[in-house]
Short mmCIF file of C-alpha atoms in Angstrom, two decimals:
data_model
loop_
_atom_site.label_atom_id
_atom_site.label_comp_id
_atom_site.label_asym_id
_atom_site.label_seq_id
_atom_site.Cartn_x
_atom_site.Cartn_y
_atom_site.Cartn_z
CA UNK A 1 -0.75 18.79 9.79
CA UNK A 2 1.70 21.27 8.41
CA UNK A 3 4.51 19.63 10.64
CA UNK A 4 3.51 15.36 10.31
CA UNK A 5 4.35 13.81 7.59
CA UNK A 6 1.33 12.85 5.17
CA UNK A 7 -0.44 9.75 6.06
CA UNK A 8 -0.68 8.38 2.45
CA UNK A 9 3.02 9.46 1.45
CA UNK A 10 5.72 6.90 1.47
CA UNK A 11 8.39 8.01 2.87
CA UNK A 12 10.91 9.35 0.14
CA UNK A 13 8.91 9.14 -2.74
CA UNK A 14 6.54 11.64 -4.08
CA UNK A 15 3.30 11.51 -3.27
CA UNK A 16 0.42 9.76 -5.48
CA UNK A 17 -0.77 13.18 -6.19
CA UNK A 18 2.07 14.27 -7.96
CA UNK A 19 2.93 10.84 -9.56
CA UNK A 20 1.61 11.25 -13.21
CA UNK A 21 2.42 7.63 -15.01
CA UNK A 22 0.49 4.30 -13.70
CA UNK A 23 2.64 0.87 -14.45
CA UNK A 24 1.45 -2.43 -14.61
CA UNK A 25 -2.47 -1.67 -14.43
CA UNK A 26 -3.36 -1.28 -18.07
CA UNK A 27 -6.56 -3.47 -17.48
CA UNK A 28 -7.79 -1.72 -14.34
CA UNK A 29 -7.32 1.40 -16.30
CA UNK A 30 -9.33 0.69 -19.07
CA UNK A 31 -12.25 -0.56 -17.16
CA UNK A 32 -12.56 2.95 -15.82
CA UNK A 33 -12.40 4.42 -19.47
CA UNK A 34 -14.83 1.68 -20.41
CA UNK A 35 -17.19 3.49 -17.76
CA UNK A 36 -16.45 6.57 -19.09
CA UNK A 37 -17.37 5.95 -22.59
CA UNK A 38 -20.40 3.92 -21.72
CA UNK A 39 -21.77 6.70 -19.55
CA UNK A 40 -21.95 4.01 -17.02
CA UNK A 41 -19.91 5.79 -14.38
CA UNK A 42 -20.20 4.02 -10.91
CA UNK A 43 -20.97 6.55 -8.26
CA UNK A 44 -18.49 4.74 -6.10
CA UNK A 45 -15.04 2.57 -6.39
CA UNK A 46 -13.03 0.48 -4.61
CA UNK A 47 -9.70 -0.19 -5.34
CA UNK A 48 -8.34 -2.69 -3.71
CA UNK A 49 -4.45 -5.19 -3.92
CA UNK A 50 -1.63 -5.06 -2.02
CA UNK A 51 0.09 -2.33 -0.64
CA UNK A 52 2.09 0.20 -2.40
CA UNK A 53 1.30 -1.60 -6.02
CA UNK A 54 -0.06 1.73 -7.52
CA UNK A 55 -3.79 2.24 -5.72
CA UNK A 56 -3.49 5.72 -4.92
CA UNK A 57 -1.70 6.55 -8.04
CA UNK A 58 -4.96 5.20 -10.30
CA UNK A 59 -7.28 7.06 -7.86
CA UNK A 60 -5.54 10.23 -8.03
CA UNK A 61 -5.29 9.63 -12.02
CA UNK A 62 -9.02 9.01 -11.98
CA UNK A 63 -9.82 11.95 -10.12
CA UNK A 64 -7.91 14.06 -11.85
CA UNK A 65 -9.51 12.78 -15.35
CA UNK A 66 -12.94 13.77 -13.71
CA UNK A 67 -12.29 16.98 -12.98
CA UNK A 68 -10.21 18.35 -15.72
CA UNK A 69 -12.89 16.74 -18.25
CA UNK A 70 -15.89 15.57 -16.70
CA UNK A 71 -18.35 13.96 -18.88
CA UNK A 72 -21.42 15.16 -20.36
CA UNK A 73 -24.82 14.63 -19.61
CA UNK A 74 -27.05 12.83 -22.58
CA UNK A 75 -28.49 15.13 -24.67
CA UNK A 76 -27.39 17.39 -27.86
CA UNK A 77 -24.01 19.35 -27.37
CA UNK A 78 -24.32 22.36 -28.01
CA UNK A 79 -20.81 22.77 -29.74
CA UNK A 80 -21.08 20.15 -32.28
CA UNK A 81 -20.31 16.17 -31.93
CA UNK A 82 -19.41 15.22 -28.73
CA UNK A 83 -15.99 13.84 -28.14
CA UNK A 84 -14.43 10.34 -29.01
CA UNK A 85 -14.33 7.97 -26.03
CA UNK A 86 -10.89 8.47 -24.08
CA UNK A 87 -8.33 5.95 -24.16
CA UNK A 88 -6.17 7.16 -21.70
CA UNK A 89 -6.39 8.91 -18.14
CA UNK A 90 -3.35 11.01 -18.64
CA UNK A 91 -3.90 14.77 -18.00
CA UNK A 92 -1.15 17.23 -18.77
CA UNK A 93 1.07 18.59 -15.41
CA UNK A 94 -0.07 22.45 -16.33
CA UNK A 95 -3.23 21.84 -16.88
CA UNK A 96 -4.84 24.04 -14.32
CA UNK A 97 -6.58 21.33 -12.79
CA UNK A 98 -3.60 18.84 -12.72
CA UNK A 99 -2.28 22.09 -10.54
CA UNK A 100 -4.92 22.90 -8.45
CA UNK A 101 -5.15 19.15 -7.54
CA UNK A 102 -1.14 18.94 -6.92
CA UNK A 103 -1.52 21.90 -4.59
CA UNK A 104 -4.95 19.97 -2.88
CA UNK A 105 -7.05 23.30 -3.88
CA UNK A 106 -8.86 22.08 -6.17
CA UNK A 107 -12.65 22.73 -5.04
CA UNK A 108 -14.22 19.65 -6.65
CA UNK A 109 -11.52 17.21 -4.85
CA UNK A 110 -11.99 16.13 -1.36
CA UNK A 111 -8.82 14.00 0.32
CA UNK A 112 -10.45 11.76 3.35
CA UNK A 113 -7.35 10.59 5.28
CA UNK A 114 -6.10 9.95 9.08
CA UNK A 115 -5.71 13.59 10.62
CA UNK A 116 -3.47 14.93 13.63
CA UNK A 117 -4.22 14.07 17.36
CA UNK A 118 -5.98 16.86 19.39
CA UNK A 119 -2.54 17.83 20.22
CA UNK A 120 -1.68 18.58 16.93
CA UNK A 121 2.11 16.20 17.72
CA UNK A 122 1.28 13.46 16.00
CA UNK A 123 -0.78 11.54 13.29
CA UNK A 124 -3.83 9.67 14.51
CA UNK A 125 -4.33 5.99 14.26
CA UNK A 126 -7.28 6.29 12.73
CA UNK A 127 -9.67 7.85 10.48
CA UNK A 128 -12.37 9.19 12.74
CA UNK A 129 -15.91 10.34 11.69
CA UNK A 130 -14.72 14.08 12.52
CA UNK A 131 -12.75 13.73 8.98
CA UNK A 132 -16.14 12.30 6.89
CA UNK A 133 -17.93 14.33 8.31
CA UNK A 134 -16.37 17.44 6.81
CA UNK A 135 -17.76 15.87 3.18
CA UNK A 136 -21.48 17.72 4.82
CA UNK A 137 -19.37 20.90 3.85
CA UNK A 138 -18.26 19.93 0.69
CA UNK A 139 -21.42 18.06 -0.74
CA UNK A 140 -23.34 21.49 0.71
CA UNK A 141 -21.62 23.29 -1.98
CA UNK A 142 -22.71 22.93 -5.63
CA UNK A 143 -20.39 21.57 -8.36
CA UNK A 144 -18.74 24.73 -10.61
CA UNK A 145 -19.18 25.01 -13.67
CA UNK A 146 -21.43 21.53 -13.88
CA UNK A 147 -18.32 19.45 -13.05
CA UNK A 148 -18.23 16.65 -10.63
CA UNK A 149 -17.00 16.39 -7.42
CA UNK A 150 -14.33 13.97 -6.74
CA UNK A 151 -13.72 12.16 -2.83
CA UNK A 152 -10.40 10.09 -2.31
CA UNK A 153 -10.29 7.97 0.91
CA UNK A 154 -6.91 6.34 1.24
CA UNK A 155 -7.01 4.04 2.53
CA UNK A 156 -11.06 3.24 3.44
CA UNK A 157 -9.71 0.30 6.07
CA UNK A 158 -8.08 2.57 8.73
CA UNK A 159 -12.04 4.14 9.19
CA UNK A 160 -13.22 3.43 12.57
CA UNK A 161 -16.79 2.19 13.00
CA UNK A 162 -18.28 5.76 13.41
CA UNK A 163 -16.44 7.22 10.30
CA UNK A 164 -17.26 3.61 8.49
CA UNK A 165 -21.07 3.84 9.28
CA UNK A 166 -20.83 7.77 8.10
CA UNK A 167 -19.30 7.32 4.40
CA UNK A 168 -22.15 4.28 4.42
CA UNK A 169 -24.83 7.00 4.74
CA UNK A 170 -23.25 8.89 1.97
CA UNK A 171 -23.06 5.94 -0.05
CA UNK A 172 -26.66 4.88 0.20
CA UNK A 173 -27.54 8.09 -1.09
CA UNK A 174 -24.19 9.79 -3.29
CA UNK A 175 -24.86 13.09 -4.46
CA UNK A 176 -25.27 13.89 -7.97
CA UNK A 177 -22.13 14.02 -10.36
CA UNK A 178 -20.00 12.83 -7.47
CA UNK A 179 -17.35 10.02 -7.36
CA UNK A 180 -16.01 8.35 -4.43
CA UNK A 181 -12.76 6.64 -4.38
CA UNK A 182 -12.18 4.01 -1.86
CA UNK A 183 -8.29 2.68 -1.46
CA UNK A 184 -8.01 -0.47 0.70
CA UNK A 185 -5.36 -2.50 1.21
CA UNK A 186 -7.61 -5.57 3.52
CA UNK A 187 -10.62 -4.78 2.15
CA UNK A 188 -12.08 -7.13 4.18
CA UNK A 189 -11.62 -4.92 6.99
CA UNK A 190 -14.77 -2.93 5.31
CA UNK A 191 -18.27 -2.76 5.94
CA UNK A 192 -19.98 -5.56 3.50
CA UNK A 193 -22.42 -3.07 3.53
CA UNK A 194 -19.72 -0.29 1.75
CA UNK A 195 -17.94 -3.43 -0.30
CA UNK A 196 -21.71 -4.37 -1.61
CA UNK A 197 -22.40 -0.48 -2.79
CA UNK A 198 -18.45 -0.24 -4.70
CA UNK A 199 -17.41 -1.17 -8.62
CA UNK A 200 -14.06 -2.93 -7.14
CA UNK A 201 -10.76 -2.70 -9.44
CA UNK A 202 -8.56 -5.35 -7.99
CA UNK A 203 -4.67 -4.68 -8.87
CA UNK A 204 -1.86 -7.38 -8.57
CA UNK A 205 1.69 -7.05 -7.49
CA UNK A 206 4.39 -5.48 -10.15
CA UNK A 207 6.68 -7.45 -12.19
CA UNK A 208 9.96 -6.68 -12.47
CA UNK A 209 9.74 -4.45 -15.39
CA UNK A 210 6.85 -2.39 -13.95
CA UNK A 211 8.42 -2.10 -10.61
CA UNK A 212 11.92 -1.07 -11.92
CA UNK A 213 10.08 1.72 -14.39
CA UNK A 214 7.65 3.09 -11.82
CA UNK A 215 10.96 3.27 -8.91
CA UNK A 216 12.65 4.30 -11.99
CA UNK A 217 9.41 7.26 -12.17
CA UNK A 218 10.02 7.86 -8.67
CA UNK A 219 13.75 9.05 -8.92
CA UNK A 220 15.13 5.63 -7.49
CA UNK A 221 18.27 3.79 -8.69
CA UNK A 222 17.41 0.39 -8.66
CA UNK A 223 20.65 -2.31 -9.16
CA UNK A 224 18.78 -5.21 -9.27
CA UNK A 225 15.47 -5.30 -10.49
CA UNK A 226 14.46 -9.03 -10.25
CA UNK A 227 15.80 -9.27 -6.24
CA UNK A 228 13.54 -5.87 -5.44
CA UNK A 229 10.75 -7.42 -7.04
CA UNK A 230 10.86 -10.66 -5.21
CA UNK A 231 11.52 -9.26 -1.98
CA UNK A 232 9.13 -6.56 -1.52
CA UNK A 233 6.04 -8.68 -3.53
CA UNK A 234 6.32 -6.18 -6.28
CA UNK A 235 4.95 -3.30 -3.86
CA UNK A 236 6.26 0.26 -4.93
CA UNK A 237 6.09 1.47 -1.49
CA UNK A 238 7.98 -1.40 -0.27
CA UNK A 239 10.79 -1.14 -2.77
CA UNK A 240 11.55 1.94 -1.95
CA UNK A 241 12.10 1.27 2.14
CA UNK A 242 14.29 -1.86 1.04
CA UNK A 243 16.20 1.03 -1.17
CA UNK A 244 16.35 3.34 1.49
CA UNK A 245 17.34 0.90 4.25
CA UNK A 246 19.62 -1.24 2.14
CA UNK A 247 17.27 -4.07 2.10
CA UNK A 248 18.59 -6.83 -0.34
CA UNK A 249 21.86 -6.50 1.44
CA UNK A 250 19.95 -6.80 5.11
CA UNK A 251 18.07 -9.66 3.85
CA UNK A 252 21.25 -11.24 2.34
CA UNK A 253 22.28 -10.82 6.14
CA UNK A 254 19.62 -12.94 7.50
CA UNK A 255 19.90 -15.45 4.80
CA UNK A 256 23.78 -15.80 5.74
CA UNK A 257 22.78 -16.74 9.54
CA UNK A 258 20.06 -18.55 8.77
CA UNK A 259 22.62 -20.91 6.58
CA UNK A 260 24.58 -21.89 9.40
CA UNK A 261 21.64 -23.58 11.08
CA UNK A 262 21.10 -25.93 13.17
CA UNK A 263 24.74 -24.47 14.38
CA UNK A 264 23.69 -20.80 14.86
CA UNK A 265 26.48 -18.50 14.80
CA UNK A 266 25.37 -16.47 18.04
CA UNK A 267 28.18 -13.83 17.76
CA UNK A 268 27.25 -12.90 14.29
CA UNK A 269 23.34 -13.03 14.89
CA UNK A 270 24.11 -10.45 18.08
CA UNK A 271 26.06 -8.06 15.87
CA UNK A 272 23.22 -7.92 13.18
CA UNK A 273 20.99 -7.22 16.45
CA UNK A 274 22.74 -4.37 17.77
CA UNK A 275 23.16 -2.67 14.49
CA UNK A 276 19.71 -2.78 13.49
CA UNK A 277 18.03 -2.11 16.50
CA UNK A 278 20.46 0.81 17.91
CA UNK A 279 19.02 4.29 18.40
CA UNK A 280 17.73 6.08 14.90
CA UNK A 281 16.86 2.98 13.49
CA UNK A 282 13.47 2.09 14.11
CA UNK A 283 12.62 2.01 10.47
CA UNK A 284 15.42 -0.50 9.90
CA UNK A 285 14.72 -2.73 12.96
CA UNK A 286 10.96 -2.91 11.25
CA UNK A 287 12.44 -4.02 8.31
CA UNK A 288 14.75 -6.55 9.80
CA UNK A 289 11.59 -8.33 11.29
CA UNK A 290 9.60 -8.27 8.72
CA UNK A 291 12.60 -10.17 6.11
CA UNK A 292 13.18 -12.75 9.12
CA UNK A 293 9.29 -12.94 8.34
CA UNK A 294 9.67 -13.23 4.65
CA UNK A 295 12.29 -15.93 4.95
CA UNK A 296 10.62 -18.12 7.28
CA UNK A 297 7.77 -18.11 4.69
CA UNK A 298 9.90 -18.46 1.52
CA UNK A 299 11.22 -21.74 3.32
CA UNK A 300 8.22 -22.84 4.47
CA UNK A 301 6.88 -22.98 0.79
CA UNK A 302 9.75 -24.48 0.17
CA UNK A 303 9.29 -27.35 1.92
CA UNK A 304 6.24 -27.71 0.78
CA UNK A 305 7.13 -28.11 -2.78
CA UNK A 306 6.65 -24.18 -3.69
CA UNK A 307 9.79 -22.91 -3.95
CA UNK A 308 9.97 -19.49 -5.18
CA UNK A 309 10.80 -18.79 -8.87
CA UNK A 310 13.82 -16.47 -8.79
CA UNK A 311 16.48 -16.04 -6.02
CA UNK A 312 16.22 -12.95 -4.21
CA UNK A 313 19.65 -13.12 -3.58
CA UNK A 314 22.73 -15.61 -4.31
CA UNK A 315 22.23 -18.71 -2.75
CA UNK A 316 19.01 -18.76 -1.68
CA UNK A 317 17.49 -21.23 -3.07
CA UNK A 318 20.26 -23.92 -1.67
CA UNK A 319 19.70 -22.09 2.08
CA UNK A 320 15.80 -22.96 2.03
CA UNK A 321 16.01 -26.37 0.78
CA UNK A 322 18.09 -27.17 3.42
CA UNK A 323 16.16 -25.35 5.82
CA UNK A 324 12.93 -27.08 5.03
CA UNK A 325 13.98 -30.45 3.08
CA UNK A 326 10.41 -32.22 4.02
CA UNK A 327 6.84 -31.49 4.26
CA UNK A 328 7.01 -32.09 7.73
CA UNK A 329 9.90 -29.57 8.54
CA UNK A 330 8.10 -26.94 5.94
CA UNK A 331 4.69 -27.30 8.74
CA UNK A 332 7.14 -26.50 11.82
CA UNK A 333 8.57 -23.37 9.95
CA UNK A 334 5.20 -21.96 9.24
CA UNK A 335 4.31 -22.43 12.44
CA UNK A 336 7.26 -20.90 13.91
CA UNK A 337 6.49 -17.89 11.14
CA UNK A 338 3.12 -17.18 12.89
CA UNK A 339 4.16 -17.28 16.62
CA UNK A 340 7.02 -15.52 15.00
CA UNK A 341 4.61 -12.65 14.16
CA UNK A 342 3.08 -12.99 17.40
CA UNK A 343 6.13 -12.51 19.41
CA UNK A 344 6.58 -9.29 17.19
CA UNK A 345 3.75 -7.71 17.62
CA UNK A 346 3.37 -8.52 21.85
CA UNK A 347 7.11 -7.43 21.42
CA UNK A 348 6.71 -4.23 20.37
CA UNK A 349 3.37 -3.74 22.70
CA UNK A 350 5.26 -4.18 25.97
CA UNK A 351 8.55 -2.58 24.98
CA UNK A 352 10.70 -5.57 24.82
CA UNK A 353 14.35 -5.10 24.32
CA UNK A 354 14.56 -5.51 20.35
CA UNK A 355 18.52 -6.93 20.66
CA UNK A 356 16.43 -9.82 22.75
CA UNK A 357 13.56 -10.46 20.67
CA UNK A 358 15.64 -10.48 17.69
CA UNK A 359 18.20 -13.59 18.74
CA UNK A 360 14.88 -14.97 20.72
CA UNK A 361 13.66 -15.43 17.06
CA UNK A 362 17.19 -16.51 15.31
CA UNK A 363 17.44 -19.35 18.31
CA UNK A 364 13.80 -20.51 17.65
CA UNK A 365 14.76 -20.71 14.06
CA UNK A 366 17.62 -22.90 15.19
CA UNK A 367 15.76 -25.40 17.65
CA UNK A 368 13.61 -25.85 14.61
CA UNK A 369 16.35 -26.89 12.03
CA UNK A 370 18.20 -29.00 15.45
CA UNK A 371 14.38 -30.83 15.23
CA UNK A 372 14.65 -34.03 13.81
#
């Protein structure tokens, strides 16, 4: 996989792995160091919330915790009084095994994740039971030094049913002073069976503050906190693609078109077509769908008496009350939202021309608003 980029990497950002400082999650955090200092470590965990909000970041910060100081079994010390009960995660960067986790060769970590095809070109879709089954290896050998061994699976809901049904066996009967961290982002894509045998930590969307100091972490400029936040759900990951493809300004776009309904402004809704969906630009054509997604469902609520509490961009809020300005008009956008997401996705399965599907969705928009 030398060549692919890494599964659980956003693109642009550094991975979890190297990503010291957690935002936003005090309370998940200190139910783990709760754990600790009650010797009431769960042999498994599954840490669930939206994506890109900071799930990998606690695993990896957990993990790397467990290795670098992995607690004691009862019984006299034999150097003195044990230590007090931690009340933090943090591990220093050059700690050797902050390092040897950075560099993934650390022997007490294993990293379950989607692996290349057979032909090595690309990514699978996947994680197949070929990947959990490598943890026979690892579990085979014993834990140096007394330490524990430490399994990341990010994210547990891309497991098909033979690599679900494999961890399951694992689960039913963990090895000794072993951990397994389960990322999900639907995890009710899971086994009940795996969800039944997991401590869950359940973590919430970022505020504004968090998400402009962890972007901030990340090396990112960000201009206008409060707009990011509201546009990408407070998801890390997805702040940084609406950084990197010029996002508030794309979505201030669609909002722009979408004001001139019922009287769509065809020319200027075929320009923003071509440009996002011309060759290169697949990331930004993605993005462009998914913000014509987002407003549909910011109008919808709307409508329906839930308008949102801060304007992601000037304007807004004037734009979706006219869009939706009854109950009745609010039911026909969501509608047109989810055979909006429909049309995507068979869209994108048969190849359609994205300049088409794109104005096919800006006219439906329209006939909706022309609606009495």
């Amino acid at each position: 996989m030398n060549d692919l980029p890494e599964p659980d990497r956003v693109e642009g950002a550094p991975h979890p792995r190297e990503t010291t400082a957690l935002f936003g999650h005090a309370r998940a955090e200190a139910d783990i160091l709760r754990a600790i200092a009650d010797k009431r470590l769960h042999h498994a965990w599954l840490i669930t919330g939206p994506r890109g909000v900071g799930k990998a970041t606690l695993a990896w910060r957990f993990a790397r915790y467990l290795i670098a100081t992995p607690p004691q079994e009862d019984g006299p010390s034999l150097f003195g009084d044990p230590p007090p009960p931690p009340d933090t995660l943090d591990i220093a960067p050059d700690h050797p095994a902050a390092r040897r986790i950075a560099a993934l060769s650390d022997p007490g970590l294993m990293l379950i994740r989607r692996g290349a095809s057979d032909d090595g070109k690309r990514l699978k879709s996947q994680i197949t039971v070929d990947e959990v089954r490598k943890l026979n290896a690892f579990f085979g050998l014993s834990a140096s030094d007394g330490g524990m061994r430490v399994v990341i699976v990010d994210s547990a809901d891309e497991m098909n049913v033979s690599a679900a049904n494999a961890l399951l066996k694992l689960l039913e009967e963990p090895p000794k002073r072993t951990v397994l961290l389960l990322i999900a982002h639907q995890p009710s894509r899971l086994l009940p069976t795996i969800r039944s045998r997991c401590r869950e930590l359940r973590l919430s969307s970022l505020g504004p503050d968090d998400l402009a100091k962890a972007l901030a972490a990340a090396g990112a400029e960000v201009p206008d906190a409060a707009a990011l936040a509201e546009i990408s759900g407070g998801s890390v990951g997805r702040a940084l693609t609406l950084l990197n493809e010029d996002g508030v300004a794309l979505y201030g776009e669609i909002i722009d078109l979408l004001s001139d309904l019922p009287r769509l402004d065809r020319q200027k809704a075929l320009k923003l077509a071509e440009r996002v969906s011309a060759r290169g630009t697949t990331a930004r054509l993605d993005l462009t769908l998914d913000l014509i997604d987002l407003a549909l469902s910011r109008a919808a609520r709307t409508g329906s008496g839930l308008p949102p509490n801060v304007e992601a961009v000037p304007g807004e809020a004037e734009v979706l009350a006219k869009l939706a300005p009854t109950p009745a008009r609010a039911r026909a956008l969501a509608e047109l939202q989810q055979s909006a997401r429909a049309r995507i996705d068979h869209g994108r399965a048969v190849n359609v021309d994205p300049q088409s599907l794109l104005l096919d969705l800006f006219l439906a928009a329209n006939a909706v608003a022309a609606s009495a």
